GROMACS .gro file of C-alpha atoms in nm:
model
  350
    1MET     CA    1   9.140   7.944  13.789
    2GLU     CA    2   9.356   7.866  13.497
    3PHE     CA    3   9.064   7.708  13.294
    4THR     CA    4   8.700   7.665  13.254
    5LYS     CA    5   8.495   7.352  13.166
    6TYR     CA    6   8.277   7.344  12.843
    7ASP     CA    7   7.986   7.088  12.844
    8ILE     CA    8   7.970   6.945  12.517
    9ARG     CA    9   7.623   6.973  12.373
   10GLU     CA   10   7.467   6.757  12.087
   11GLY     CA   11   7.591   6.826  11.768
   12SER     CA   12   7.903   7.002  11.891
   13THR     CA   13   8.222   6.966  11.698
   14LEU     CA   14   8.571   7.078  11.716
   15GLU     CA   15   8.500   7.310  11.431
   16SER     CA   16   8.173   7.469  11.606
   17ILE     CA   17   8.354   7.523  11.926
   18ALA     CA   18   8.668   7.696  11.766
   19LYS     CA   19   8.449   7.905  11.563
   20GLU     CA   20   8.245   8.050  11.831
   21ASN     CA   21   8.587   8.084  12.047
   22GLY     CA   22   8.740   8.275  11.748
   23VAL     CA   23   9.051   8.025  11.732
   24SER     CA   24   9.155   7.750  11.540
   25VAL     CA   25   9.097   7.418  11.595
   26LYS     CA   26   9.475   7.317  11.672
   27GLU     CA   27   9.462   7.619  11.945
   28LEU     CA   28   9.151   7.449  12.110
   29ILE     CA   29   9.304   7.104  12.110
   30ASP     CA   30   9.619   7.236  12.228
   31PHE     CA   31   9.448   7.442  12.526
   32HIS     CA   32   9.267   7.149  12.610
   33ASN     CA   33   9.547   6.869  12.604
   34SER     CA   34   9.741   7.088  12.827
   35LYS     CA   35   9.495   7.105  13.103
   36VAL     CA   36   9.359   6.747  13.109
   37PRO     CA   37   9.537   6.402  13.201
   38LEU     CA   38   9.630   6.172  12.906
   39THR     CA   39   9.298   5.964  12.896
   40GLN     CA   40   9.092   6.299  12.844
   41GLN     CA   41   9.308   6.463  12.561
   42ILE     CA   42   9.215   6.474  12.203
   43HIS     CA   43   9.453   6.354  11.927
   44SER     CA   44   9.224   6.336  11.643
   45ASP     CA   45   9.002   6.571  11.396
   46TYR     CA   46   8.672   6.468  11.621
   47ILE     CA   47   8.577   6.465  11.973
   48PRO     CA   48   8.603   6.106  12.133
   49LEU     CA   49   8.256   5.994  12.261
   50HIS     CA   50   8.412   5.916  12.605
   51ILE     CA   51   8.507   6.300  12.655
   52LYS     CA   52   8.232   6.484  12.775
   53ALA     CA   53   8.370   6.831  12.814
   54ILE     CA   54   8.664   7.066  12.684
   55MET     CA   55   8.867   7.295  12.870
   56LEU     CA   56   8.869   7.674  12.764
   57LYS     CA   57   9.047   7.983  12.875
   58PRO     CA   58   8.802   8.132  13.131
   59GLU     CA   59   8.761   8.465  12.951
   60LEU     CA   60   8.588   8.297  12.657
   61GLN     CA   61   8.310   8.136  12.883
   62LYS     CA   62   8.050   8.261  13.136
   63SER     CA   63   7.816   8.073  13.375
   64GLY     CA   64   7.957   7.736  13.190
   65GLN     CA   65   7.813   7.837  12.837
   66LEU     CA   66   8.058   8.007  12.564
   67THR     CA   67   8.007   8.374  12.534
   68LYS     CA   68   7.819   8.431  12.179
   69GLN     CA   69   8.014   8.511  11.884
   70ILE     CA   70   8.019   8.902  11.830
   71GLU     CA   71   7.763   8.954  11.565
   72VAL     CA   72   7.890   9.185  11.290
   73ASP     CA   73   7.677   9.498  11.219
   74PHE     CA   74   7.660   9.471  10.815
   75SER     CA   75   7.491   9.803  10.781
   76LYS     CA   76   7.812  10.002  10.931
   77ILE     CA   77   8.045   9.796  10.688
   78ILE     CA   78   8.244   9.997  10.431
   79LEU     CA   79   8.257   9.839  10.115
   80GLY     CA   80   8.603   9.832   9.888
   81PHE     CA   81   8.941   9.682   9.868
   82LYS     CA   82   9.186   9.536  10.100
   83LYS     CA   83   9.538   9.706  10.122
   84GLN     CA   84   9.701   9.463   9.884
   85ALA     CA   85   9.534   9.191   9.679
   86GLN     CA   86   9.547   9.041   9.336
   87TYR     CA   87   9.219   8.969   9.113
   88LYS     CA   88   9.183   8.734   8.803
   89VAL     CA   89   8.960   8.938   8.543
   90GLU     CA   90   8.828   8.731   8.298
   91ILE     CA   91   8.620   8.879   7.987
   92ALA     CA   92   8.456   8.677   7.751
   93THR     CA   93   8.278   8.878   7.447
   94SER     CA   94   8.068   8.778   7.149
   95LEU     CA   95   7.925   8.979   6.839
   96PHE     CA   96   7.632   8.862   6.663
   97PHE     CA   97   7.531   8.977   6.332
   98LEU     CA   98   7.211   8.841   6.142
   99GLY     CA   99   7.183   8.622   6.441
  100LYS     CA  100   7.502   8.445   6.425
  101PRO     CA  101   7.826   8.490   6.636
  102ILE     CA  102   8.064   8.645   6.389
  103SER     CA  103   8.340   8.714   6.639
  104GLU     CA  104   8.422   8.531   6.989
  105ASN     CA  105   8.691   8.638   7.211
  106LYS     CA  106   8.828   8.540   7.569
  107ILE     CA  107   9.116   8.723   7.776
  108GLU     CA  108   9.224   8.664   8.084
  109SER     CA  109   9.438   8.900   8.319
  110ILE     CA  110   9.566   8.938   8.669
  111TRP     CA  111   9.565   9.266   8.844
  112ALA     CA  112   9.769   9.363   9.155
  113VAL     CA  113   9.530   9.606   9.360
  114ASP     CA  114   9.683   9.793   9.627
  115TYR     CA  115   9.440  10.015   9.789
  116ASP     CA  116   9.509  10.334  10.036
  117GLN     CA  117   9.205  10.386  10.242
  118THR     CA  118   9.351  10.697  10.400
  119SER     CA  119   9.404  10.886  10.052
  120ASN     CA  120   9.109  10.671   9.885
  121THR     CA  121   9.345  10.596   9.587
  122VAL     CA  122   9.422  10.277   9.439
  123GLN     CA  123   9.727  10.149   9.248
  124ILE     CA  124   9.660   9.867   8.973
  125GLU     CA  125   9.943   9.697   8.803
  126VAL     CA  126   9.873   9.443   8.537
  127LEU     CA  127  10.104   9.152   8.608
  128GLY     CA  128   9.998   8.912   8.325
  129LYS     CA  129   9.762   8.856   8.046
  130LYS     CA  130   9.693   8.589   7.812
  131ASN     CA  131   9.452   8.504   7.547
  132ILE     CA  132   9.216   8.210   7.591
  133LYS     CA  133   9.037   8.249   7.279
  134ILE     CA  134   9.091   8.503   6.983
  135ASP     CA  135   8.879   8.532   6.667
  136GLY     CA  136   9.135   8.490   6.363
  137GLN     CA  137   8.980   8.804   6.177
  138ILE     CA  138   9.061   9.041   6.444
  139LYS     CA  139   9.408   8.920   6.539
  140PRO     CA  140   9.602   9.146   6.364
  141LEU     CA  141   9.420   9.457   6.524
  142LEU     CA  142   9.436   9.289   6.840
  143GLU     CA  143   9.833   9.259   6.851
  144VAL     CA  144   9.824   9.649   6.776
  145VAL     CA  145   9.581   9.708   7.075
  146GLU     CA  146   9.799   9.494   7.303
  147LYS     CA  147  10.093   9.717   7.195
  148ILE     CA  148   9.894   9.996   7.291
  149ASN     CA  149   9.737   9.868   7.621
  150LYS     CA  150  10.129   9.842   7.758
  151THR     CA  151  10.065  10.230   7.804
  152THR     CA  152   9.830  10.180   8.095
  153GLU     CA  153   9.984   9.856   8.263
  154PHE     CA  154  10.056  10.068   8.578
  155LEU     CA  155   9.780  10.300   8.703
  156HIS     CA  156   9.749  10.530   9.014
  157LEU     CA  157   9.386  10.633   9.050
  158GLN     CA  158   9.227  10.873   9.273
  159LEU     CA  159   8.863  10.730   9.370
  160ASN     CA  160   8.550  10.925   9.458
  161PRO     CA  161   8.372  10.867   9.788
  162ASP     CA  162   8.172  10.580   9.639
  163LYS     CA  163   8.479  10.409   9.518
  164THR     CA  164   8.426  10.520   9.113
  165VAL     CA  165   8.739  10.663   8.941
  166LYS     CA  166   8.762  11.030   8.964
  167ASP     CA  167   9.137  11.096   8.831
  168VAL     CA  168   9.408  10.924   8.684
  169LEU     CA  169   9.749  11.058   8.931
  170ASN     CA  170  10.047  10.943   8.688
  171VAL     CA  171   9.866  11.067   8.366
  172LYS     CA  172  10.220  11.254   8.288
  173GLN     CA  173  10.424  10.958   8.292
  174LEU     CA  174  10.158  10.743   8.107
  175LEU     CA  175  10.177  10.999   7.809
  176GLU     CA  176  10.558  10.977   7.799
  177LYS     CA  177  10.498  10.608   7.795
  178TRP     CA  178  10.252  10.644   7.509
  179GLU     CA  179  10.463  10.873   7.311
  180ASN     CA  180  10.763  10.609   7.328
  181ILE     CA  181  10.531  10.308   7.213
  182LYS     CA  182  10.410  10.525   6.933
  183PHE     CA  183  10.739  10.573   6.807
  184ASP     CA  184  10.925  10.242   6.882
  185GLU     CA  185  10.654  10.000   6.808
  186LEU     CA  186  10.386  10.146   6.598
  187LYS     CA  187  10.539  10.417   6.380
  188SER     CA  188  10.573  10.174   6.061
  189LEU     CA  189  10.229  10.072   6.102
  190GLU     CA  190  10.099  10.415   6.104
  191LEU     CA  191  10.294  10.493   5.777
  192GLU     CA  192  10.175  10.148   5.597
  193ASP     CA  193   9.838  10.144   5.661
  194ASP     CA  194   9.571  10.439   5.710
  195TYR     CA  195   9.340  10.213   5.919
  196PHE     CA  196   9.621  10.197   6.213
  197LYS     CA  197   9.685  10.585   6.140
  198VAL     CA  198   9.312  10.613   6.255
  199ILE     CA  199   9.328  10.372   6.539
  200ILE     CA  200   9.640  10.548   6.672
  201LYS     CA  201   9.461  10.896   6.648
  202ALA     CA  202   9.153  10.740   6.822
  203TYR     CA  203   9.395  10.624   7.114
  204ASP     CA  204   9.568  10.980   7.130
  205GLU     CA  205   9.241  11.137   7.200
  206GLU     CA  206   9.181  10.857   7.450
  207PHE     CA  207   9.497  10.902   7.627
  208THR     CA  208   9.478  11.292   7.628
  209ASN     CA  209   9.144  11.256   7.842
  210LEU     CA  210   9.246  10.947   8.011
  211SER     CA  211   9.053  10.997   8.351
  212LYS     CA  212   8.746  11.048   8.139
  213SER     CA  213   8.805  10.750   7.935
  214LEU     CA  214   8.852  10.500   8.226
  215GLN     CA  215   8.548  10.661   8.403
  216MET     CA  216   8.319  10.539   8.082
  217ASN     CA  217   8.515  10.223   8.030
  218ILE     CA  218   8.290   9.932   8.115
  219LEU     CA  219   8.552   9.705   8.284
  220TYR     CA  220   8.663  10.004   8.528
  221GLN     CA  221   8.268  10.099   8.596
  222ILE     CA  222   8.195   9.711   8.692
  223PHE     CA  223   8.530   9.677   8.868
  224PHE     CA  224   8.499  10.053   9.074
  225TYR     CA  225   8.120   9.982   9.144
  226PRO     CA  226   7.952  10.285   9.327
  227GLN     CA  227   7.998  10.124   9.669
  228GLY     CA  228   7.961  10.417   9.888
  229ALA     CA  229   7.560  10.459   9.849
  230ILE     CA  230   7.501  10.066   9.904
  231LYS     CA  231   7.273  10.025  10.205
  232ILE     CA  232   7.276   9.688  10.368
  233PRO     CA  233   7.048   9.517  10.371
  234MET     CA  234   6.838   9.664  10.068
  235HIS     CA  235   6.551   9.386   9.972
  236LYS     CA  236   6.382   9.626   9.709
  237SER     CA  237   6.537   9.749   9.385
  238THR     CA  238   6.678  10.108   9.453
  239LEU     CA  239   6.845  10.349   9.226
  240LEU     CA  240   7.226  10.356   9.279
  241ALA     CA  241   7.344  10.592   8.979
  242GLU     CA  242   7.174  10.760   8.722
  243ASN     CA  243   7.268  10.849   8.377
  244LYS     CA  244   7.614  10.694   8.422
  245LYS     CA  245   7.774  10.691   8.072
  246THR     CA  246   7.988  10.435   7.897
  247MET     CA  247   8.128  10.355   7.573
  248SER     CA  248   7.908  10.173   7.299
  249GLN     CA  249   8.047   9.820   7.193
  250LEU     CA  250   7.857   9.806   6.866
  251PHE     CA  251   7.908  10.184   6.765
  252PRO     CA  252   8.264  10.267   6.811
  253GLN     CA  253   8.310  10.645   6.941
  254GLN     CA  254   7.955  10.684   7.069
  255HIS     CA  255   7.809  10.647   7.414
  256ILE     CA  256   7.517  10.466   7.608
  257HIS     CA  257   7.355  10.617   7.901
  258TYR     CA  258   7.210  10.404   8.159
  259ASP     CA  259   7.034  10.384   8.524
  260LEU     CA  260   7.189  10.134   8.779
  261ASN     CA  261   6.992   9.965   9.057
  262TYR     CA  262   7.059   9.733   9.308
  263ARG     CA  263   6.952   9.504   9.597
  264SER     CA  264   7.162   9.358   9.890
  265LYS     CA  265   7.154   9.095  10.139
  266VAL     CA  266   7.365   8.918  10.397
  267LEU     CA  267   7.397   8.557  10.375
  268GLU     CA  268   7.589   8.364  10.665
  269ASP     CA  269   7.935   8.595  10.662
  270GLU     CA  270   7.906   8.751  10.322
  271ILE     CA  271   7.715   9.026  10.166
  272GLN     CA  272   7.557   8.981   9.842
  273VAL     CA  273   7.483   9.302   9.585
  274ALA     CA  274   7.267   9.230   9.308
  275CYS     CA  275   7.275   9.504   9.024
  276THR     CA  276   7.081   9.569   8.715
  277ALA     CA  277   7.076   9.844   8.465
  278SER     CA  278   6.883   9.953   8.174
  279PRO     CA  279   6.877  10.259   7.934
  280ALA     CA  280   6.871  10.599   8.115
  281LYS     CA  281   6.494  10.695   8.128
  282ASN     CA  282   6.573  11.067   7.957
  283TRP     CA  283   6.862  10.953   7.695
  284LYS     CA  284   6.776  10.898   7.343
  285SER     CA  285   6.960  10.674   7.120
  286ASP     CA  286   6.926  10.908   6.807
  287LEU     CA  287   7.301  10.897   6.744
  288LEU     CA  288   7.344  10.537   6.745
  289GLN     CA  289   7.056  10.478   6.532
  290GLY     CA  290   7.212  10.724   6.275
  291GLU     CA  291   7.526  10.490   6.299
  292TYR     CA  292   7.298  10.217   6.232
  293LYS     CA  293   7.136  10.338   5.932
  294LYS     CA  294   7.476  10.431   5.787
  295ASN     CA  295   7.664  10.118   5.865
  296TYR     CA  296   7.414   9.804   5.884
  297ALA     CA  297   7.064   9.922   5.751
  298GLN     CA  298   7.120   9.767   5.380
  299LEU     CA  299   7.253   9.450   5.524
  300ILE     CA  300   7.011   9.374   5.779
  301PRO     CA  301   6.642   9.366   5.726
  302ASP     CA  302   6.544   9.435   6.082
  303HIS     CA  303   6.481   9.816   6.196
  304PHE     CA  304   6.666   9.959   6.471
  305HIS     CA  305   6.535   9.862   6.825
  306PHE     CA  306   6.809   9.942   7.076
  307ASP     CA  307   6.841   9.794   7.443
  308TYR     CA  308   7.114   9.782   7.676
  309VAL     CA  309   7.089   9.540   7.988
  310LEU     CA  310   7.347   9.481   8.259
  311GLU     CA  311   7.309   9.217   8.536
  312GLY     CA  312   7.580   9.159   8.816
  313LYS     CA  313   7.659   9.001   9.120
  314TYR     CA  314   7.926   9.105   9.385
  315ILE     CA  315   8.034   8.929   9.694
  316TYR     CA  316   8.200   9.082   9.984
  317ASP     CA  317   8.320   8.939  10.311
  318SER     CA  318   8.235   9.023  10.645
  319GLN     CA  319   8.546   9.290  10.640
  320GLY     CA  320   8.356   9.453  10.299
  321VAL     CA  321   8.631   9.339  10.081
  322LEU     CA  322   8.536   9.246   9.756
  323ARG     CA  323   8.583   8.890   9.671
  324GLN     CA  324   8.420   8.831   9.358
  325CYS     CA  325   8.168   8.992   9.074
  326LYS     CA  326   8.030   8.865   8.762
  327ASN     CA  327   7.883   9.102   8.530
  328TYR     CA  328   7.647   9.033   8.197
  329ILE     CA  329   7.603   9.279   7.946
  330LYS     CA  330   7.393   9.278   7.613
  331GLU     CA  331   7.385   9.556   7.381
  332GLN     CA  332   7.170   9.544   7.083
  333ALA     CA  333   7.058   9.724   6.788
  334ASN     CA  334   6.769   9.457   6.717
  335ASP     CA  335   6.756   9.075   6.726
  336LYS     CA  336   7.003   9.048   6.440
  337LEU     CA  337   7.273   9.270   6.543
  338PHE     CA  338   7.381   9.260   6.930
  339TYR     CA  339   7.697   9.228   7.155
  340ILE     CA  340   7.721   9.015   7.456
  341GLY     CA  341   8.001   9.053   7.733
  342GLU     CA  342   8.065   8.851   8.048
  343TYR     CA  343   8.318   9.008   8.308
  344ASN     CA  344   8.408   8.793   8.581
  345ILE     CA  345   8.641   8.905   8.850
  346THR     CA  346   8.800   8.687   9.132
  347LEU     CA  347   9.007   8.777   9.434
  348LEU     CA  348   9.301   8.549   9.424
  349GLU     CA  349   9.374   8.408   9.771
  350GLU     CA  350   9.733   8.446   9.922
   0.00000   0.00000   0.00000
């Protein structure tokens, strides 16, 4: 027998039947039309009222009914990235002083991400970057930073089992590139202005310890979320990472330690993971307080009262591929001095 008959039930549509079969609507219609007379064929995007059954390949049907769609065991899915993908990375930041925004910026870039599951490595290439909104006061500094960032336009990273950054594999090539940029594009600025000399020296130290720098970079922490320890579903807030360290946005060269918690759930054919973070329990912000007293205490009437909040949501498809994540971060010294960042990362469709 070359086909079996599927009796149309109330509420059935071409889309619902095709989805149950794991085929496209076109494939469903083409097979049906090849097995029935002209008066019973389908030539529209809906099932004509006079058609009471659709012809199906016999292996897709048992006892006159479609076999059930194979259910995905989400608890066994490994979260991560597809082999080749492009992500749009949007970052919006605001700095508030005396309760008012004094600097607002937004940048957007495209990352080509090539993940190798066998070696658990990933290559990232920045394909394009544009400034959506830039505060005029920091524009000269930003132009210098953009020259510096050319150093890391291509990264080859070794990941830990939980998908966080472990090491930079092409560090030798990056350091050579950095030396060329310093000499060809930044040397005159370094000679003219001691301020830029200090900046270049700081990046010298960062590139010398690039693996550690990326591990503490909040953007790379967000993108390379510690996925390996996530259980699906997990309805209660559960500790995912303890005492993670990142750079302070208010006090350069200082660090913040935070604890990261998560919850997860399955919604239709996608996985949603919500994360929250707060200052680590055993961490003290004394060094940040010292920076505040030295640089801001005479200008701001409020006392130092530090807090750090991170809230994020990650969406993965039924294959475990990251499709979107959005994170909000607030770092505050008190109600008069704080920083807000929004990080939005979206998988671009092919």
